Tab-separated table of C-alpha atoms in Angstrom:
chain	number	residue	atom	x	y	z
A	26	UNK	CA	-73.924	-20.859	2.335
A	27	UNK	CA	-70.906	-18.541	2.828
A	28	UNK	CA	-69.002	-21.302	4.646
A	29	UNK	CA	-69.370	-23.621	1.649
A	30	UNK	CA	-68.198	-20.878	-0.714
A	31	UNK	CA	-65.134	-20.339	1.498
A	32	UNK	CA	-64.496	-24.094	1.533
A	33	UNK	CA	-64.729	-24.131	-2.284
A	34	UNK	CA	-62.230	-21.262	-2.624
A	35	UNK	CA	-59.826	-23.018	-0.243
A	36	UNK	CA	-60.180	-26.297	-2.173
A	37	UNK	CA	-59.534	-24.585	-5.514
A	38	UNK	CA	-56.448	-22.866	-4.053
A	39	UNK	CA	-55.125	-26.094	-2.563
A	40	UNK	CA	-55.338	-27.662	-6.011
A	41	UNK	CA	-53.192	-25.133	-7.917
A	42	UNK	CA	-56.026	-22.721	-8.657
A	43	UNK	CA	-56.500	-19.042	-7.858
A	44	UNK	CA	-59.599	-16.972	-7.147
A	45	UNK	CA	-58.921	-13.262	-6.801
A	46	UNK	CA	-59.649	-11.537	-3.497
A	47	UNK	CA	-61.153	-8.767	-5.629
A	48	UNK	CA	-64.284	-10.800	-6.412
A	49	UNK	CA	-66.990	-12.406	-4.301
A	50	UNK	CA	-70.234	-14.332	-4.695
A	51	UNK	CA	-73.199	-12.116	-3.812
A	52	UNK	CA	-76.927	-12.788	-3.543
A	53	UNK	CA	-78.345	-10.399	-6.126
A	54	UNK	CA	-81.957	-11.258	-5.361
A	55	UNK	CA	-83.694	-14.093	-3.540
A	56	UNK	CA	-81.888	-17.348	-4.441
A	57	UNK	CA	-80.147	-15.618	-7.354
A	58	UNK	CA	-76.397	-15.221	-7.067
A	59	UNK	CA	-73.643	-13.592	-9.090
A	60	UNK	CA	-69.958	-12.702	-9.009
A	61	UNK	CA	-69.342	-9.060	-8.032
A	62	UNK	CA	-66.114	-7.043	-7.880
A	63	UNK	CA	-64.943	-5.536	-4.598
A	64	UNK	CA	-62.416	-3.178	-6.227
A	65	UNK	CA	-61.867	-1.530	-9.590
A	66	UNK	CA	-60.296	-3.908	-12.101
A	67	UNK	CA	-58.259	-3.155	-15.213
A	68	UNK	CA	-58.617	-4.843	-18.582
A	69	UNK	CA	-57.065	-8.350	-18.799
A	70	UNK	CA	-57.120	-8.768	-15.034
A	71	UNK	CA	-57.128	-12.471	-14.113
A	72	UNK	CA	-60.000	-12.939	-11.684
A	73	UNK	CA	-59.949	-16.719	-11.640
A	74	UNK	CA	-57.571	-19.495	-12.647
A	75	UNK	CA	-58.890	-23.035	-12.199
A	76	UNK	CA	-56.807	-26.179	-12.631
A	77	UNK	CA	-58.407	-28.689	-14.970
A	78	UNK	CA	-58.132	-31.462	-12.355
A	79	UNK	CA	-60.893	-29.750	-10.350
A	80	UNK	CA	-63.409	-29.637	-13.205
A	81	UNK	CA	-65.913	-32.416	-13.820
A	82	UNK	CA	-66.153	-33.520	-17.427
A	83	UNK	CA	-66.017	-36.593	-19.651
A	84	UNK	CA	-62.476	-37.454	-18.515
A	85	UNK	CA	-63.046	-37.170	-14.747
A	86	UNK	CA	-63.465	-40.907	-14.265
A	87	UNK	CA	-61.733	-43.627	-16.246
A	88	UNK	CA	-63.907	-44.547	-19.185
A	89	UNK	CA	-65.416	-48.009	-19.447
A	90	UNK	CA	-64.930	-48.958	-23.080
A	91	UNK	CA	-67.985	-51.221	-22.921
A	92	UNK	CA	-70.225	-48.206	-22.238
A	93	UNK	CA	-71.874	-46.561	-25.219
A	94	UNK	CA	-71.737	-42.950	-24.039
A	95	UNK	CA	-71.347	-39.608	-25.765
A	96	UNK	CA	-68.997	-37.094	-24.144
A	97	UNK	CA	-72.000	-35.167	-22.809
A	98	UNK	CA	-73.552	-38.319	-21.323
A	99	UNK	CA	-70.251	-39.299	-19.759
A	100	UNK	CA	-69.925	-35.842	-18.203
A	101	UNK	CA	-73.407	-36.094	-16.695
A	102	UNK	CA	-72.813	-39.620	-15.413
A	103	UNK	CA	-69.485	-38.559	-13.871
A	104	UNK	CA	-71.278	-35.697	-12.138
A	105	UNK	CA	-73.806	-38.104	-10.610
A	106	UNK	CA	-71.066	-40.487	-9.495
A	107	UNK	CA	-69.135	-37.726	-7.755
A	108	UNK	CA	-72.233	-36.215	-6.145
A	109	UNK	CA	-73.271	-39.592	-4.715
A	110	UNK	CA	-69.780	-40.443	-3.444
A	111	UNK	CA	-69.456	-39.234	0.157
A	112	UNK	CA	-65.663	-39.423	-0.094
A	113	UNK	CA	-65.449	-37.661	-3.436
A	114	UNK	CA	-62.481	-35.381	-4.098
A	115	UNK	CA	-65.025	-32.993	-5.655
A	116	UNK	CA	-67.286	-32.671	-2.598
A	117	UNK	CA	-66.438	-28.967	-1.940
A	118	UNK	CA	-67.640	-28.312	-5.498
A	119	UNK	CA	-70.655	-30.633	-5.763
A	120	UNK	CA	-71.952	-29.563	-2.341
A	121	UNK	CA	-72.599	-26.091	-3.764
A	122	UNK	CA	-74.409	-27.162	-6.934
A	123	UNK	CA	-78.165	-26.462	-7.047
A	124	UNK	CA	-80.464	-29.260	-5.948
A	125	UNK	CA	-83.222	-30.570	-8.204
A	126	UNK	CA	-85.735	-28.525	-6.224
A	127	UNK	CA	-83.984	-25.335	-7.350
A	128	UNK	CA	-85.098	-26.114	-10.911
A	129	UNK	CA	-88.803	-25.889	-10.066
A	130	UNK	CA	-89.304	-23.130	-12.659
A	131	UNK	CA	-87.532	-24.951	-15.488
A	132	UNK	CA	-89.773	-25.896	-18.390
A	133	UNK	CA	-88.512	-29.479	-18.234
A	134	UNK	CA	-90.207	-29.666	-14.829
A	135	UNK	CA	-93.564	-28.362	-16.046
A	136	UNK	CA	-96.628	-30.006	-14.568
A	137	UNK	CA	-99.150	-31.529	-16.981
A	138	UNK	CA	-101.303	-28.426	-16.533
A	139	UNK	CA	-98.419	-26.137	-17.440
A	140	UNK	CA	-97.673	-28.154	-20.571
A	141	UNK	CA	-101.319	-27.903	-21.671
A	142	UNK	CA	-101.442	-24.168	-20.913
A	143	UNK	CA	-98.178	-23.517	-22.717
A	144	UNK	CA	-99.341	-25.414	-25.823
A	145	UNK	CA	-102.405	-23.170	-26.043
A	146	UNK	CA	-100.378	-19.982	-26.161
A	147	UNK	CA	-97.008	-21.031	-27.606
A	148	UNK	CA	-97.414	-24.103	-29.840
A	149	UNK	CA	-94.187	-23.428	-31.758
A	150	UNK	CA	-92.169	-22.860	-28.611
A	151	UNK	CA	-93.598	-26.003	-27.079
A	152	UNK	CA	-92.407	-28.004	-30.073
A	153	UNK	CA	-88.853	-26.942	-29.209
A	154	UNK	CA	-89.412	-27.652	-25.518
A	155	UNK	CA	-90.682	-31.114	-26.424
A	156	UNK	CA	-87.468	-31.906	-28.318
A	157	UNK	CA	-85.440	-31.170	-25.178
A	158	UNK	CA	-87.890	-33.123	-23.031
A	159	UNK	CA	-87.499	-36.128	-25.351
A	160	UNK	CA	-83.712	-35.930	-24.903
A	161	UNK	CA	-84.158	-36.046	-21.137
A	162	UNK	CA	-86.539	-39.013	-21.340
A	163	UNK	CA	-84.136	-40.893	-23.629
A	164	UNK	CA	-81.281	-40.232	-21.189
A	165	UNK	CA	-83.362	-41.519	-18.302
A	166	UNK	CA	-84.452	-44.625	-20.194
A	167	UNK	CA	-80.899	-45.405	-21.276
A	168	UNK	CA	-79.432	-45.170	-17.771
A	169	UNK	CA	-82.469	-45.849	-15.596
A	170	UNK	CA	-81.256	-49.292	-14.565
A	171	UNK	CA	-78.083	-47.843	-13.036
A	172	UNK	CA	-79.163	-44.458	-11.666
A	173	UNK	CA	-82.196	-42.904	-10.050
A	174	UNK	CA	-84.533	-41.007	-12.351
A	175	UNK	CA	-84.189	-37.902	-10.157
A	176	UNK	CA	-80.373	-37.993	-10.342
A	177	UNK	CA	-80.462	-38.269	-14.127
A	178	UNK	CA	-82.866	-35.332	-14.345
A	179	UNK	CA	-80.669	-33.302	-11.983
A	180	UNK	CA	-77.518	-33.953	-14.026
A	181	UNK	CA	-79.321	-33.200	-17.294
A	182	UNK	CA	-80.629	-29.859	-16.003
A	183	UNK	CA	-77.255	-28.913	-14.575
A	184	UNK	CA	-75.555	-29.660	-17.871
A	185	UNK	CA	-78.038	-27.429	-19.715
A	186	UNK	CA	-77.662	-24.552	-17.288
A	187	UNK	CA	-74.219	-24.809	-15.647
A	188	UNK	CA	-71.741	-26.570	-17.945
A	189	UNK	CA	-69.039	-24.846	-19.974
A	190	UNK	CA	-69.417	-26.910	-23.153
A	191	UNK	CA	-66.501	-29.319	-23.638
A	192	UNK	CA	-64.883	-28.068	-20.410
A	193	UNK	CA	-67.738	-29.529	-18.386
A	194	UNK	CA	-68.377	-28.124	-14.903
A	195	UNK	CA	-65.863	-25.565	-13.637
A	196	UNK	CA	-65.827	-24.823	-9.887
A	197	UNK	CA	-66.973	-21.289	-9.022
A	198	UNK	CA	-67.820	-20.840	-12.708
A	199	UNK	CA	-71.481	-21.655	-12.066
A	200	UNK	CA	-71.862	-18.299	-10.289
A	201	UNK	CA	-71.179	-16.231	-13.423
A	202	UNK	CA	-74.368	-14.962	-15.029
A	203	UNK	CA	-74.866	-14.202	-18.705
A	204	UNK	CA	-75.092	-10.941	-20.587
A	205	UNK	CA	-74.659	-10.350	-24.303
A	206	UNK	CA	-72.410	-7.501	-23.169
A	207	UNK	CA	-70.227	-9.699	-20.990
A	208	UNK	CA	-67.174	-8.232	-19.305
A	209	UNK	CA	-65.254	-11.440	-18.566
A	210	UNK	CA	-63.826	-14.040	-20.949
A	211	UNK	CA	-62.772	-17.672	-20.498
A	212	UNK	CA	-59.710	-19.195	-22.155
A	213	UNK	CA	-57.911	-22.512	-21.731
A	214	UNK	CA	-54.215	-21.933	-21.046
A	215	UNK	CA	-52.329	-25.185	-20.609
A	216	UNK	CA	-53.835	-27.006	-17.633
A	217	UNK	CA	-55.842	-24.001	-16.475
A	218	UNK	CA	-59.196	-22.390	-17.205
A	219	UNK	CA	-58.509	-18.657	-17.009
A	220	UNK	CA	-61.156	-15.967	-16.522
A	221	UNK	CA	-60.032	-12.426	-17.470
A	222	UNK	CA	-61.769	-9.069	-17.602
A	223	UNK	CA	-62.441	-7.806	-21.126
A	224	UNK	CA	-62.202	-4.165	-20.113
A	225	UNK	CA	-62.092	-1.973	-17.014
A	226	UNK	CA	-64.663	-2.995	-14.385
A	227	UNK	CA	-65.789	-0.739	-11.543
A	228	UNK	CA	-66.024	-1.860	-7.935
A	229	UNK	CA	-69.482	-3.238	-7.212
A	230	UNK	CA	-70.166	-4.277	-10.816
A	231	UNK	CA	-71.196	-7.819	-11.599
A	232	UNK	CA	-68.851	-9.939	-13.680
A	233	UNK	CA	-70.813	-11.359	-16.603
A	234	UNK	CA	-69.968	-13.930	-19.249
A	235	UNK	CA	-71.483	-13.727	-22.728
A	236	UNK	CA	-72.944	-16.844	-24.351
A	237	UNK	CA	-73.142	-14.784	-27.542
A	238	UNK	CA	-75.930	-12.745	-29.096
A	239	UNK	CA	-78.902	-15.109	-29.032
A	240	UNK	CA	-82.562	-14.506	-29.699
A	241	UNK	CA	-85.333	-14.759	-27.147
A	242	UNK	CA	-86.430	-18.283	-28.083
A	243	UNK	CA	-82.894	-19.687	-28.142
A	244	UNK	CA	-82.247	-18.346	-24.647
A	245	UNK	CA	-85.454	-19.923	-23.391
A	246	UNK	CA	-84.879	-23.331	-24.971
A	247	UNK	CA	-81.170	-23.644	-24.193
A	248	UNK	CA	-80.901	-21.836	-20.869
A	249	UNK	CA	-84.471	-21.330	-19.561
A	250	UNK	CA	-84.186	-17.554	-19.323
A	251	UNK	CA	-84.603	-14.496	-21.508
A	252	UNK	CA	-81.547	-12.263	-21.638
A	253	UNK	CA	-82.327	-9.232	-19.470
A	254	UNK	CA	-79.813	-7.149	-21.421
A	255	UNK	CA	-82.018	-7.719	-24.467
A	256	UNK	CA	-84.778	-5.895	-22.581
A	257	UNK	CA	-86.671	-9.170	-22.046
A	258	UNK	CA	-88.376	-10.462	-18.930
A	259	UNK	CA	-87.185	-13.605	-17.219
A	260	UNK	CA	-89.470	-16.439	-18.279
A	261	UNK	CA	-91.969	-17.026	-15.453
A	262	UNK	CA	-94.945	-18.345	-17.462
A	263	UNK	CA	-96.331	-14.815	-17.782
A	264	UNK	CA	-97.945	-15.527	-21.139
A	265	UNK	CA	-99.554	-12.132	-21.764
A	266	UNK	CA	-96.161	-10.391	-21.746
A	267	UNK	CA	-94.716	-12.482	-24.555
A	268	UNK	CA	-93.256	-10.373	-27.366
A	269	UNK	CA	-93.422	-11.886	-30.841
A	270	UNK	CA	-91.193	-9.375	-32.647
A	271	UNK	CA	-88.679	-8.586	-29.951
A	272	UNK	CA	-85.763	-8.147	-32.349
A	273	UNK	CA	-87.481	-5.392	-34.339
A	274	UNK	CA	-88.902	-3.703	-31.254
A	275	UNK	CA	-85.563	-3.641	-29.456
A	276	UNK	CA	-83.149	-3.173	-32.354
A	277	UNK	CA	-82.408	0.517	-31.721
A	278	UNK	CA	-81.982	-0.053	-27.994
A	279	UNK	CA	-79.659	-3.004	-28.591
A	280	UNK	CA	-77.565	-1.093	-31.107
A	281	UNK	CA	-77.102	1.768	-28.677
A	282	UNK	CA	-76.037	-0.693	-25.996
A	283	UNK	CA	-73.546	-2.295	-28.369
A	284	UNK	CA	-72.007	1.065	-29.229
A	285	UNK	CA	-71.947	2.040	-25.565
A	286	UNK	CA	-70.004	-1.098	-24.681
A	287	UNK	CA	-67.131	-1.829	-26.744
A	288	UNK	CA	-67.571	-2.405	-29.919
A	289	UNK	CA	-67.702	-3.153	-33.499
A	290	UNK	CA	-67.784	-6.856	-32.689
A	291	UNK	CA	-71.155	-6.647	-30.921
A	292	UNK	CA	-72.516	-4.084	-33.388
A	293	UNK	CA	-71.806	-6.327	-36.380
A	294	UNK	CA	-73.276	-9.387	-34.641
A	295	UNK	CA	-76.465	-7.526	-33.810
A	296	UNK	CA	-76.838	-6.295	-37.397
């Protein structure tokens, strides 16, 4: 909703933040969005500066010392509290977060039939999926007396797919997609989360953040996608297109990409 995006930008600006006029959220494909540049950008250009008071993390709400919560659990619980509070300060942010229905393709929302089918073809992968599913079930059991099961599942999925580690949830940050050859970096500078370009970026290019060089399985388990820049298909249960030895098959292509983009850093990581 463009109006909600505008409301989010205004809210961020009103609370000491800055979002450059040179970037915008664009629908790249159906229900898939990204941050795209409207003009050419130089290296070290600040495209976004977000005040920490507008992020949702473990410190958002005053901690109850009687609660036995990890920082990650507290972040997820704070997210639920703010989402369910009609008068929340964070409403311009939480109103734009994906609903539970948007996670229909996530493996943690597999039907029983999909679990059975997946176990036939990918028993090892399913073992890893099961570990994450057990974490979700434990979270729901621990907090099920205080929160709806659906809300706990929603917060858990958002944390897996939208959080910025110890920084929690950063407004507008959820629109940045991943590439191992990312062109934007995040740093914490005082009270601000600062997003800067890592090199020149042409108008019309997507701004991408790198989670690091990760293999196919790690991307699937942690983020529920296969990195397209690693020449892999997005995971859509298309079993017959699975590639067992993707690293070997794509090594030359990846090395060329690393050399094309910047750098000894990526080249050494890929080796």
